XYZ file of C-alpha atoms in Angstrom:
778
model
C 71.467 82.827 -54.587
C 70.477 84.855 -51.516
C 70.191 81.703 -49.375
C 73.625 80.514 -50.512
C 75.153 83.880 -49.717
C 73.552 83.873 -46.271
C 74.941 80.384 -45.649
C 78.442 81.447 -46.739
C 78.301 84.519 -44.489
C 77.244 82.380 -41.540
C 80.113 79.953 -42.163
C 82.600 82.820 -42.356
C 81.328 84.240 -39.062
C 81.492 80.807 -37.429
C 85.013 80.205 -38.776
C 86.163 83.652 -37.634
C 84.764 83.004 -34.147
C 86.622 79.671 -33.916
C 89.902 81.166 -35.097
C 89.622 84.233 -32.835
C 88.819 82.108 -29.768
C 91.512 79.530 -30.568
C 93.335 79.957 -27.234
C 90.131 79.284 -25.297
C 89.541 76.139 -27.348
C 93.084 74.922 -26.613
C 92.389 75.302 -22.890
C 89.086 73.423 -23.263
C 90.791 70.549 -25.081
C 93.552 70.362 -22.484
C 90.923 70.085 -19.728
C 89.007 67.488 -21.743
C 92.201 65.447 -22.208
C 92.864 65.521 -18.450
C 89.292 64.326 -17.844
C 89.776 61.516 -20.382
C 93.047 60.344 -18.847
C 91.273 60.056 -15.491
C 88.191 58.360 -16.993
C 89.816 55.717 -19.208
C 90.700 53.325 -16.323
C 87.087 53.498 -15.142
C 85.655 52.150 -18.409
C 84.326 48.604 -17.912
C 85.090 46.059 -20.637
C 82.717 43.141 -21.343
C 84.569 40.073 -22.653
C 81.551 37.787 -23.154
C 79.575 38.451 -26.343
C 76.553 36.556 -24.979
C 76.031 39.562 -22.693
C 74.777 41.364 -25.804
C 72.144 38.805 -26.764
C 68.603 40.221 -26.634
C 66.841 39.740 -23.300
C 64.126 37.755 -25.055
C 66.474 34.953 -26.128
C 66.522 31.627 -24.339
C 70.294 31.801 -23.846
C 70.200 35.255 -22.216
C 67.362 34.289 -19.869
C 68.971 30.962 -18.976
C 72.374 32.530 -18.335
C 70.833 35.171 -16.085
C 69.167 32.451 -14.001
C 72.364 30.396 -13.829
C 74.461 33.390 -12.804
C 71.955 34.211 -10.095
C 71.237 30.752 -8.700
C 74.102 28.364 -9.393
C 77.815 28.032 -8.786
C 79.889 26.879 -11.753
C 83.245 25.488 -10.671
C 86.314 26.082 -12.785
C 87.432 23.348 -15.146
C 90.254 22.546 -17.533
C 91.100 20.015 -20.221
C 94.741 19.119 -20.551
C 96.404 17.007 -23.213
C 99.889 15.623 -22.549
C 101.574 14.052 -25.555
C 104.521 11.636 -25.837
C 103.731 9.942 -22.536
C 103.235 6.306 -21.533
C 99.975 5.210 -19.943
C 101.693 4.364 -16.653
C 103.333 7.785 -16.462
C 100.057 9.438 -17.445
C 98.237 7.653 -14.616
C 100.901 8.752 -12.158
C 100.607 12.344 -13.392
C 96.839 12.214 -12.845
C 97.505 11.410 -9.199
C 99.914 14.336 -8.885
C 97.362 16.731 -10.356
C 94.630 15.495 -8.029
C 96.815 16.237 -5.009
C 97.007 19.931 -5.876
C 95.130 22.134 -3.433
C 92.069 23.602 -5.140
C 91.563 20.649 -7.507
C 88.549 18.570 -6.482
C 88.734 15.897 -9.185
C 90.843 14.725 -12.103
C 89.044 12.601 -14.659
C 91.391 10.036 -16.198
C 91.153 6.362 -17.003
C 92.386 3.970 -14.313
C 92.361 0.345 -15.428
C 92.766 -0.753 -11.805
C 89.353 0.698 -11.059
C 86.728 -1.964 -10.347
C 84.444 -0.434 -12.945
C 87.047 -1.160 -15.627
C 85.701 -1.169 -19.175
C 88.302 -1.676 -21.886
C 86.178 0.285 -24.361
C 86.625 3.543 -22.423
C 90.388 3.801 -22.375
C 90.583 5.440 -25.796
C 88.540 8.351 -24.457
C 91.419 9.247 -22.118
C 94.573 7.766 -23.600
C 95.330 7.314 -27.282
C 98.316 7.628 -29.622
C 100.708 8.185 -26.698
C 98.578 11.157 -25.589
C 96.678 11.518 -22.320
C 93.591 13.677 -21.815
C 92.741 14.928 -18.312
C 89.633 16.794 -17.233
C 90.188 18.865 -14.083
C 87.452 20.183 -11.813
C 88.302 22.922 -9.337
C 86.999 23.383 -5.798
C 85.732 26.883 -6.520
C 84.662 29.182 -9.343
C 87.364 30.028 -11.857
C 87.914 33.640 -10.802
C 88.713 32.892 -7.144
C 92.227 33.115 -5.700
C 92.193 29.403 -4.846
C 91.431 28.424 -8.443
C 94.051 30.808 -9.802
C 96.675 29.412 -7.428
C 95.677 25.849 -8.283
C 95.997 26.573 -12.011
C 99.448 28.056 -11.454
C 100.434 24.883 -9.583
C 99.043 22.762 -12.425
C 101.237 24.602 -14.907
C 104.219 24.137 -12.612
C 103.506 20.392 -12.380
C 103.311 20.117 -16.174
C 106.710 21.729 -16.747
C 108.879 19.317 -18.666
C 105.874 17.700 -20.369
C 104.581 18.438 -23.837
C 101.212 19.773 -22.706
C 98.244 21.667 -24.146
C 96.031 23.458 -21.620
C 92.464 24.331 -22.620
C 90.871 26.389 -19.861
C 89.354 29.759 -19.051
C 90.508 29.664 -15.428
C 93.593 31.799 -16.031
C 92.697 32.946 -19.527
C 93.002 36.729 -19.691
C 91.716 37.868 -23.074
C 91.804 41.525 -22.081
C 95.501 41.476 -21.144
C 96.440 39.468 -24.231
C 94.459 41.769 -26.518
C 95.889 44.856 -24.835
C 99.420 43.593 -25.466
C 98.567 42.866 -29.110
C 96.995 46.297 -29.602
C 100.107 48.062 -28.309
C 102.106 46.473 -31.133
C 99.310 47.074 -33.647
C 98.964 50.759 -32.746
C 102.723 51.284 -33.130
C 102.718 49.619 -36.564
C 99.596 51.505 -37.699
C 101.139 54.814 -36.578
C 104.287 54.001 -38.555
C 102.160 53.221 -41.623
C 100.302 56.508 -41.150
C 103.592 58.384 -40.913
C 104.830 56.841 -44.168
C 101.555 57.503 -45.987
C 101.288 61.089 -44.708
C 104.924 61.724 -45.575
C 104.192 60.534 -49.110
C 101.038 62.634 -49.544
C 101.977 65.701 -47.465
C 102.883 69.148 -48.767
C 104.784 70.202 -45.655
C 106.440 68.061 -43.008
C 104.811 70.030 -40.186
C 101.344 68.893 -41.244
C 102.261 65.350 -40.153
C 102.919 66.574 -36.606
C 99.626 68.481 -36.601
C 97.706 65.464 -37.944
C 99.150 63.166 -35.281
C 98.316 65.674 -32.554
C 94.726 65.993 -33.793
C 94.325 62.185 -34.129
C 95.831 61.591 -30.705
C 93.566 64.111 -28.966
C 90.446 62.817 -30.753
C 91.252 59.195 -29.861
C 92.005 60.120 -26.235
C 88.742 62.037 -25.885
C 86.740 59.193 -27.388
C 88.294 56.589 -25.094
C 87.734 58.791 -22.056
C 84.110 59.558 -22.886
C 83.392 55.829 -23.223
C 83.025 56.137 -19.451
C 79.617 57.670 -20.148
C 78.412 54.276 -21.349
C 79.659 52.487 -18.207
C 80.736 49.379 -20.117
C 81.776 48.647 -23.693
C 82.576 45.384 -25.441
C 86.118 44.125 -25.876
C 85.558 44.403 -29.642
C 84.796 48.118 -29.418
C 87.538 48.719 -26.873
C 90.144 47.038 -29.066
C 89.391 48.456 -32.503
C 87.656 51.736 -31.629
C 90.742 53.954 -31.688
C 92.185 52.421 -34.863
C 88.865 52.598 -36.718
C 88.292 56.163 -35.515
C 91.643 57.187 -36.900
C 91.078 55.401 -40.206
C 87.496 56.609 -40.649
C 88.091 60.259 -39.732
C 91.517 60.948 -41.233
C 89.926 62.569 -44.294
C 88.584 65.431 -42.191
C 92.012 66.716 -41.165
C 93.430 66.226 -44.665
C 90.581 68.178 -46.295
C 90.955 71.126 -43.901
C 94.735 71.302 -44.183
C 94.756 71.066 -47.981
C 92.128 73.813 -48.086
C 94.371 75.926 -45.853
C 97.417 75.387 -48.083
C 95.418 76.454 -51.143
C 94.199 79.635 -49.437
C 97.602 80.302 -47.883
C 99.149 80.810 -51.327
C 97.815 84.383 -51.453
C 96.558 85.034 -47.896
C 98.168 85.317 -44.488
C 97.736 82.528 -41.935
C 94.730 83.933 -40.024
C 92.761 84.837 -43.148
C 93.719 81.613 -44.914
C 92.613 79.303 -42.072
C 89.392 81.310 -41.597
C 88.414 80.992 -45.261
C 89.563 77.364 -45.400
C 87.536 76.490 -42.300
C 84.411 78.199 -43.664
C 84.666 76.055 -46.805
C 85.691 72.868 -45.010
C 82.944 72.765 -42.359
C 80.048 72.054 -44.778
C 82.219 69.810 -46.971
C 83.530 67.687 -44.080
C 80.149 67.607 -42.318
C 78.477 66.358 -45.484
C 81.178 63.751 -46.023
C 80.922 62.511 -42.437
C 77.182 61.894 -42.749
C 77.683 58.804 -44.894
C 80.133 57.356 -42.366
C 77.789 58.175 -39.490
C 74.885 56.571 -41.368
C 76.757 53.267 -41.451
C 77.396 53.481 -37.713
C 73.763 54.390 -37.004
C 72.605 51.374 -39.033
C 74.646 49.187 -36.665
C 72.666 50.589 -33.751
C 69.450 49.047 -35.099
C 70.828 45.530 -34.692
C 68.932 43.181 -32.402
C 72.290 41.851 -31.221
C 73.453 44.438 -28.673
C 77.038 44.576 -29.950
C 75.721 46.742 -32.809
C 74.447 49.419 -30.431
C 77.712 49.217 -28.500
C 80.019 49.577 -31.506
C 77.729 51.938 -33.419
C 77.287 54.386 -30.540
C 80.998 54.490 -29.682
C 82.086 54.973 -33.311
C 79.386 57.573 -33.950
C 80.684 59.459 -30.923
C 84.218 58.969 -32.259
C 83.339 60.579 -35.584
C 81.615 63.524 -33.881
C 84.609 64.017 -31.569
C 86.953 63.840 -34.580
C 84.872 66.496 -36.351
C 84.946 68.785 -33.324
C 88.684 68.274 -32.875
C 89.348 69.139 -36.526
C 87.008 72.153 -36.471
C 87.969 73.584 -33.082
C 91.525 72.459 -32.249
C 93.221 72.037 -35.618
C 92.867 75.727 -36.668
C 94.572 76.749 -33.420
C 97.438 74.314 -34.080
C 97.817 75.556 -37.656
C 98.084 79.172 -36.453
C 100.423 78.185 -33.617
C 102.805 76.317 -35.958
C 102.338 78.492 -39.056
C 106.044 79.427 -39.196
C 107.103 75.779 -39.035
C 104.550 74.914 -41.727
C 106.052 77.516 -44.072
C 109.627 76.405 -43.329
C 108.985 72.704 -43.977
C 107.184 72.939 -47.310
C 108.530 70.317 -49.734
C 107.869 69.134 -53.245
C 104.857 66.957 -53.920
C 105.716 63.228 -53.808
C 102.336 62.080 -55.183
C 102.756 61.252 -58.876
C 100.309 62.226 -61.578
C 98.109 59.310 -62.647
C 96.616 60.807 -65.809
C 97.846 57.716 -67.631
C 95.631 55.577 -65.418
C 92.591 57.737 -66.145
C 93.170 57.343 -69.876
C 93.366 53.550 -69.528
C 90.162 53.476 -67.471
C 88.338 55.593 -70.068
C 89.477 53.397 -72.980
C 88.353 50.185 -71.244
C 84.894 51.470 -70.173
C 82.958 49.282 -72.632
C 84.758 46.226 -71.290
C 85.026 47.209 -67.634
C 81.373 48.033 -66.937
C 79.830 44.858 -68.460
C 82.497 42.751 -66.749
C 81.781 44.525 -63.460
C 78.031 43.888 -63.769
C 78.635 40.183 -64.429
C 80.999 39.944 -61.455
C 78.542 41.811 -59.198
C 75.654 39.499 -60.102
C 77.810 36.425 -59.464
C 79.229 37.930 -56.269
C 75.740 38.713 -54.923
C 74.779 35.061 -55.425
C 77.964 33.709 -53.837
C 77.749 36.210 -50.967
C 74.291 34.797 -50.237
C 75.904 31.366 -49.884
C 78.658 32.586 -47.542
C 79.248 29.887 -44.865
C 78.716 31.856 -41.656
C 79.771 30.565 -38.257
C 78.573 31.744 -34.862
C 80.864 29.950 -32.425
C 83.612 32.252 -31.199
C 85.944 29.288 -30.651
C 85.606 28.067 -34.241
C 86.932 31.193 -35.963
C 89.962 30.617 -38.156
C 92.787 33.005 -37.289
C 96.399 33.389 -38.438
C 97.792 33.900 -34.947
C 96.473 31.507 -32.302
C 96.568 31.968 -28.553
C 97.167 29.058 -26.187
C 93.431 28.517 -25.715
C 92.697 28.016 -29.421
C 95.895 26.081 -30.141
C 95.136 23.667 -27.279
C 91.528 23.233 -28.410
C 92.626 22.309 -31.922
C 95.329 19.936 -30.677
C 92.932 18.141 -28.337
C 90.345 17.778 -31.112
C 92.968 16.155 -33.365
C 93.167 13.141 -31.043
C 90.048 13.055 -28.898
C 86.375 13.711 -29.381
C 85.607 16.883 -27.447
C 82.123 17.384 -26.070
C 80.560 20.720 -25.222
C 78.883 21.148 -21.861
C 75.267 22.339 -21.815
C 72.514 22.682 -19.240
C 68.769 22.452 -18.908
C 67.284 24.845 -16.337
C 63.883 23.804 -14.930
C 61.741 24.812 -11.918
C 63.091 23.343 -8.703
C 61.878 20.432 -6.662
C 60.457 17.606 -8.745
C 63.256 15.029 -8.702
C 61.071 12.385 -10.311
C 60.599 14.489 -13.441
C 64.298 15.370 -13.492
C 65.212 11.703 -13.251
C 63.025 10.870 -16.258
C 64.609 13.641 -18.326
C 68.114 12.514 -17.359
C 67.388 8.899 -18.345
C 66.107 10.000 -21.752
C 69.166 12.205 -22.240
C 71.518 9.335 -21.379
C 69.737 7.183 -23.964
C 70.475 9.655 -26.768
C 73.436 8.849 -29.031
C 74.328 12.554 -29.236
C 74.692 12.881 -25.444
C 77.846 11.645 -23.740
C 76.916 12.111 -20.071
C 74.074 13.747 -18.136
C 74.074 14.863 -14.514
C 71.494 16.238 -12.097
C 70.577 15.813 -8.463
C 68.222 13.071 -9.609
C 71.109 10.837 -10.770
C 74.022 11.710 -8.440
C 75.199 8.347 -7.135
C 75.986 7.992 -3.428
C 76.945 4.335 -3.332
C 79.885 2.587 -4.944
C 77.646 0.102 -6.740
C 75.466 2.872 -8.185
C 72.395 1.398 -6.527
C 71.311 4.611 -4.798
C 71.213 8.220 -5.891
C 71.160 11.382 -3.837
C 67.392 11.948 -3.951
C 66.345 8.336 -3.264
C 64.129 7.829 -0.206
C 65.583 5.181 2.072
C 64.557 3.472 5.267
C 66.962 3.255 8.243
C 68.435 -0.081 7.184
C 69.304 1.005 3.634
C 70.613 4.372 4.856
C 72.851 2.533 7.346
C 74.376 0.538 4.484
C 74.924 3.589 2.301
C 76.408 5.772 5.036
C 78.212 2.885 6.790
C 76.788 4.132 10.113
C 75.612 1.721 12.808
C 71.934 0.756 12.315
C 70.928 1.634 15.883
C 72.438 5.092 15.488
C 70.586 5.540 12.206
C 67.281 4.475 13.768
C 67.809 7.014 16.518
C 68.497 9.666 13.874
C 65.303 8.766 11.995
C 63.248 9.065 15.205
C 64.779 12.459 15.939
C 64.100 13.556 12.340
C 60.435 12.508 12.561
C 59.991 14.390 15.857
C 61.711 17.517 14.533
C 59.622 17.486 11.363
C 56.475 16.636 13.385
C 55.896 13.521 11.285
C 54.444 11.473 14.147
C 52.951 8.882 11.805
C 56.451 7.352 11.699
C 55.848 6.026 15.228
C 52.491 4.501 14.337
C 54.147 1.864 12.159
C 57.392 -0.028 11.859
C 60.215 2.589 11.856
C 62.073 0.586 9.205
C 59.251 1.436 6.796
C 59.709 5.193 7.367
C 61.642 6.636 4.431
C 63.520 9.910 4.059
C 65.498 11.121 1.022
C 69.264 10.819 1.399
C 69.737 14.514 0.662
C 67.260 15.579 3.360
C 68.676 13.220 5.964
C 72.272 14.335 5.372
C 71.131 17.959 5.660
C 69.359 17.196 8.917
C 72.228 15.258 10.491
C 74.776 17.955 9.611
C 72.509 20.730 10.874
C 71.964 18.984 14.209
C 75.659 18.234 14.555
C 76.534 21.874 14.015
C 73.882 23.000 16.520
C 75.117 20.513 19.107
C 71.790 18.681 19.165
C 73.591 15.426 18.296
C 77.068 14.270 19.215
C 79.200 11.849 17.201
C 82.629 10.410 17.644
C 85.429 12.003 15.626
C 85.475 9.371 12.896
C 81.723 9.512 12.298
C 81.732 13.296 12.493
C 84.424 13.440 9.808
C 82.444 11.063 7.572
C 79.339 13.221 7.951
C 81.333 16.340 7.088
C 82.786 14.682 3.958
C 79.371 13.466 2.823
C 77.817 16.876 3.450
C 80.627 18.712 1.609
C 80.280 16.422 -1.391
C 76.541 16.942 -1.384
C 76.939 20.731 -1.088
C 79.223 20.750 -4.133
C 76.518 18.971 -6.092
C 73.768 21.270 -4.819
C 75.712 24.466 -5.506
C 76.068 23.425 -9.118
C 72.705 21.767 -9.637
C 70.170 23.307 -7.260
C 69.158 26.936 -6.796
C 66.493 28.707 -4.827
C 63.890 28.527 -7.595
C 65.452 26.366 -10.305
C 67.371 23.112 -10.757
C 70.050 22.546 -13.374
C 70.627 19.394 -15.394
C 74.088 19.331 -16.971
C 74.910 17.218 -20.023
C 77.766 16.859 -22.516
C 76.782 17.047 -26.164
C 78.856 15.220 -28.753
C 79.767 16.679 -32.115
C 79.935 20.222 -33.450
C 78.783 23.205 -31.410
C 76.740 24.577 -34.302
C 75.095 23.529 -37.548
C 71.677 22.236 -38.567
C 72.237 18.792 -37.047
C 73.340 20.235 -33.697
C 70.450 22.694 -33.634
C 67.978 19.864 -34.346
C 69.444 17.882 -31.444
C 69.020 20.856 -29.126
C 65.400 21.202 -30.264
C 64.793 17.520 -29.452
C 66.304 17.951 -25.980
C 64.161 21.022 -25.361
C 61.045 19.148 -26.488
C 61.850 16.309 -24.056
C 62.088 18.731 -21.144
C 58.901 20.527 -22.215
C 56.998 17.256 -21.856
C 57.520 17.593 -18.096
C 57.760 21.356 -17.508
C 56.119 24.482 -18.909
C 59.247 26.554 -18.259
C 62.493 25.245 -19.742
C 65.808 26.905 -20.685
C 68.437 24.993 -22.656
C 71.732 26.854 -22.238
C 75.184 26.349 -23.741
C 77.361 27.149 -26.724
C 74.988 25.375 -29.101
C 71.926 27.363 -28.003
C 73.968 30.559 -27.890
C 75.045 29.951 -31.486
C 71.458 29.152 -32.441
C 70.230 32.417 -30.918
C 73.027 34.317 -32.664
C 72.116 32.745 -36.012
C 68.455 33.694 -35.521
C 69.439 37.244 -34.564
C 71.803 37.442 -37.540
C 69.072 36.708 -40.075
C 67.133 39.783 -38.926
C 70.167 41.994 -38.358
C 71.551 41.144 -41.795
C 68.470 42.568 -43.499
C 68.313 45.585 -41.174
C 71.980 46.512 -41.691
C 71.902 46.089 -45.475
C 68.649 47.981 -46.042
C 69.243 50.822 -43.583
C 72.851 51.451 -44.612
C 71.979 51.600 -48.322
C 68.878 53.697 -47.564
C 70.680 56.202 -45.340
C 73.599 56.552 -47.737
C 71.270 56.833 -50.738
C 69.234 59.620 -49.122
C 72.370 61.535 -48.117
C 73.781 61.232 -51.648
C 70.453 62.311 -53.130
C 70.528 65.577 -51.195
C 74.285 66.021 -51.659
C 74.302 65.724 -55.458
C 70.661 66.702 -56.165
C 70.378 63.766 -58.560
C 68.261 60.622 -58.364
C 70.456 58.576 -60.707
C 73.864 59.421 -59.270
C 73.317 57.731 -55.867
C 72.463 54.505 -57.700
C 75.831 54.502 -59.469
C 77.756 55.204 -56.264
C 75.852 52.723 -54.092
C 76.128 50.064 -56.827
C 79.906 50.489 -56.828
C 80.329 50.159 -53.059
C 77.618 47.505 -52.650
C 79.365 45.590 -55.410
C 82.609 45.749 -53.436
C 80.738 44.430 -50.363
C 79.285 41.501 -52.320
C 82.696 40.672 -53.787
C 84.243 40.856 -50.315
C 81.728 38.449 -48.808
C 81.733 36.046 -51.737
C 85.390 35.250 -50.993
C 84.698 32.756 -48.159
C 82.409 30.733 -50.431
C 84.905 30.747 -53.284
C 87.843 29.843 -51.030
C 85.839 27.249 -49.051
C 86.497 29.055 -45.773
C 84.139 30.324 -43.076
C 83.024 33.810 -42.073
C 82.302 34.872 -38.506
C 78.817 36.433 -38.588
C 79.828 39.531 -36.638
C 82.481 40.370 -39.224
C 79.793 40.655 -41.869
C 77.447 42.813 -39.804
C 80.138 45.237 -38.674
C 82.298 45.414 -41.782
C 79.431 45.693 -44.278
C 78.164 48.859 -42.576
C 81.649 50.333 -42.084
C 82.638 49.494 -45.662
C 79.530 51.143 -47.081
C 79.615 54.149 -44.748
C 83.327 54.845 -44.975
C 84.376 53.897 -48.493
C 81.429 55.676 -50.112
C 83.481 58.776 -49.280
C 86.018 57.709 -51.885
C 83.258 57.583 -54.471
C 81.984 60.996 -53.342
C 85.455 62.551 -53.750
C 85.780 61.392 -57.372
C 82.172 62.202 -58.241
C 82.372 65.707 -56.769
C 85.561 66.441 -58.701
C 84.008 65.091 -61.902
C 80.828 67.173 -61.551
C 82.895 70.319 -60.947
C 85.278 69.664 -63.842
C 82.610 68.863 -66.423
C 81.146 72.343 -65.876
C 84.310 73.855 -67.392
C 85.364 71.017 -69.713
C 83.492 70.038 -72.836
C 85.311 66.698 -73.062
C 83.826 64.407 -70.398
C 86.650 61.896 -70.853
C 89.217 64.506 -69.884
C 87.035 65.504 -66.924
C 87.015 61.889 -65.674
C 90.774 61.598 -66.128
C 91.401 64.817 -64.216
C 88.925 63.831 -61.483
C 90.843 60.601 -60.908
C 94.169 62.413 -60.839
C 92.977 65.075 -58.375
C 91.230 62.557 -56.104
C 94.123 60.133 -55.960
C 96.023 61.778 -53.026
C 92.948 61.782 -50.764
C 91.849 58.249 -51.636
C 95.320 56.745 -51.432
C 95.880 58.387 -48.037
C 92.644 57.363 -46.364
C 92.297 54.043 -48.194
C 95.838 52.889 -47.513
C 95.509 53.653 -43.817
C 92.143 51.871 -43.436
C 93.316 48.872 -45.480
C 96.618 48.630 -43.626
C 94.940 49.010 -40.235
C 92.555 46.179 -41.091
C 95.233 43.755 -42.246
C 97.609 44.607 -39.385
C 94.844 43.932 -36.862
C 93.856 40.770 -38.720
C 97.286 39.195 -38.748
C 98.853 40.447 -35.514
C 96.201 39.809 -32.858
C 95.514 36.372 -31.421
C 91.921 37.316 -30.538
C 89.951 35.491 -33.206
C 87.002 37.915 -33.251
C 89.176 41.007 -33.678
C 91.387 39.222 -36.214
C 88.359 38.264 -38.307
C 87.024 41.827 -38.267
C 90.417 43.216 -39.264
C 91.003 40.886 -42.211
C 87.534 41.368 -43.656
C 87.720 45.154 -43.236
C 91.151 45.346 -44.844
C 90.091 43.195 -47.790
C 86.818 45.084 -48.214
C 88.468 48.501 -48.207
C 91.038 47.357 -50.772
C 88.274 46.060 -53.051
C 86.377 49.360 -52.662
C 89.478 51.373 -53.620
C 90.037 49.242 -56.723
C 86.421 49.593 -57.888
C 86.291 53.324 -57.140
C 89.503 53.900 -59.092
C 88.423 51.765 -62.066
C 84.714 51.012 -62.413
C 83.166 54.159 -60.879
C 84.750 56.565 -63.432
C 83.497 54.303 -66.208
C 79.988 54.273 -64.721
C 80.043 58.072 -64.416
C 81.076 58.431 -68.036
C 78.535 55.956 -69.414
C 75.811 57.193 -67.066
C 76.390 60.842 -67.804
C 73.019 61.267 -69.529
C 71.276 59.477 -66.642
C 72.869 61.939 -64.218
C 71.626 64.893 -66.264
C 68.103 63.568 -66.758
C 67.620 62.702 -63.075
C 69.004 65.981 -61.750
C 66.461 67.360 -59.288
C 67.046 71.015 -60.163
C 66.498 70.218 -63.844
C 63.278 68.380 -63.014
C 62.149 71.334 -60.924
C 62.886 73.767 -63.783
C 60.945 71.532 -66.191
C 57.895 71.551 -63.920
C 58.194 75.315 -63.484
C 58.372 75.845 -67.269
C 55.265 73.733 -67.784
C 53.386 75.840 -65.238
C 54.517 79.054 -66.982
C 53.277 77.751 -70.329
C 49.924 76.941 -68.819
């Protein structure tokens, strides 16, 4: 009793300090808002989820090497429908003439290498497929200008453009989120209007939410960079997750304000609300903290930002909201209105009557749902997510795949220099049915007949034929090369037997020409420049300082057991020749994500349930009660994630990891609200059925407010954004929250009623008294 009194006195002193220093806190929040406004533009946004793969994964290591050592030119696939072959061929020529486009791959039956079996790969069903390669990387001005010219050229055609050259996910998502935020705010206004007791509280709530969201976005600058997922949904989730805090404090104030003046009422209300809100927030924070244990770095990113968001929301409610309530106390009193929330005692009575049917049915559904959730068909490819609203990128991808077989480009990264080994790997890749084409320096052709490749060693006569340079000139070049390289053995035998690789000789000739050591006529000089430029393009893409890259196109799906087995075979082939091999591409990225998911899935599920269970154990001082609450919310999670299996649809893996923790951490609050009310009411009511009915009725305004906002926010995000990842997260979150609300408002009261004896027997204080009594007897 003494400890409780001390705690209450401390809370009253803390609340009094906050209320008395309210003007200072307003100044602090104004300064913090100014800081946030300045900081928000400085927050970096990462649009590539592979950046969050663990450093130990093959994909992450391979991508780091490729970013450091190789140049990847921009590319695009374009489908033009309702076009004749002749017109399509003419259009290919127009596209190739655009400055910044180095090559346009399209079938030309006039080509001497004509093969009638290949035409269907480029032209079929009155549709033409072009593959464009740019002169530079996709983010350069030249590539951007070239892409703009391509779009201009395609005006008037029915075209589908699949490219990342001018794809701006951030801008598109930002535009979507503006609309989403407006709609969510409107929903919040309607819900708050329905559940409010005074119109002024809506203004105060919006001010508190706005400041908290602004501060969280500004302080993201502390992390340097955040993912586009976190950047897009952070503010909406913060609002939905933390709205309870403001509602609890304001309702406490209105209760106290019935017989106290404003200052005294807010002080007492704050002293009661601080421990209540802090305890409630712990379950939400526990879900966010569980995310931070993920191996996949997106969990740390989202978990840390949302944890910070909840803490900032708490501080804003505790420190700023009391000042706003005092400041607008007159307006609060003037705008009091009748309660719009109806009584739902009738619903409580129905729930109580159906408890012997509801609980067994729930247990059957939960068992089935847990089995089906385990069979959920997860996908890992970001471009394979099903979404209601499609951007141009996804719509074009799907349209192209309807007519043509689309391959996905991959690469093998190996230590540099051994062209013979690379050539063997490339030949084995080309022999595989699953591989469409393979390219490396060891198979780049430099002659029209395909007889010679870039790394072949040729004598003067063969080099003269390939380069179409006079033989005497070539012999002179070979002599000069031998002298420069101090390879004097070339003069001890027939010079025609002295062989140099094409790539080395072209390098040498160009270097000497640039230095002025050799002079050529204009025509020959131009030919050398063209040959050197073409070779440089190949080397930039395929040769680095320490590593070489072999690029190949893989047929079929970008994920799945069959694809993963093919990737393993390709890796094993390369490992026969090298000790260090990295296979990089969408398929390996998806494989690494699937491997990471298996571990993260267990971590998230166990830690979230464990954290929440421990918090509930200390909150309710009962060992049995947390089981009932966690069973209810975990059941809603299983039902949520059994839906894809039952509807024969797919689930993006990240949606499960993120939503399962948010659903457990956030919606357990709904269960806590009802349970707390029930435990309080049964102390004064002998009839437990009436206590359950009243608990439901009293909890309804809080649950309907928070639940409606979180559900609505999820569905609005899911159906109004064209970013597939964000859309998937939104839909699953909205559906999961709705399921949680239904179970909390139906099954949980029934479990509490039927498990009433379990709650009593597992009460920790009762167990402690029993032990104490035994000791006294002894």
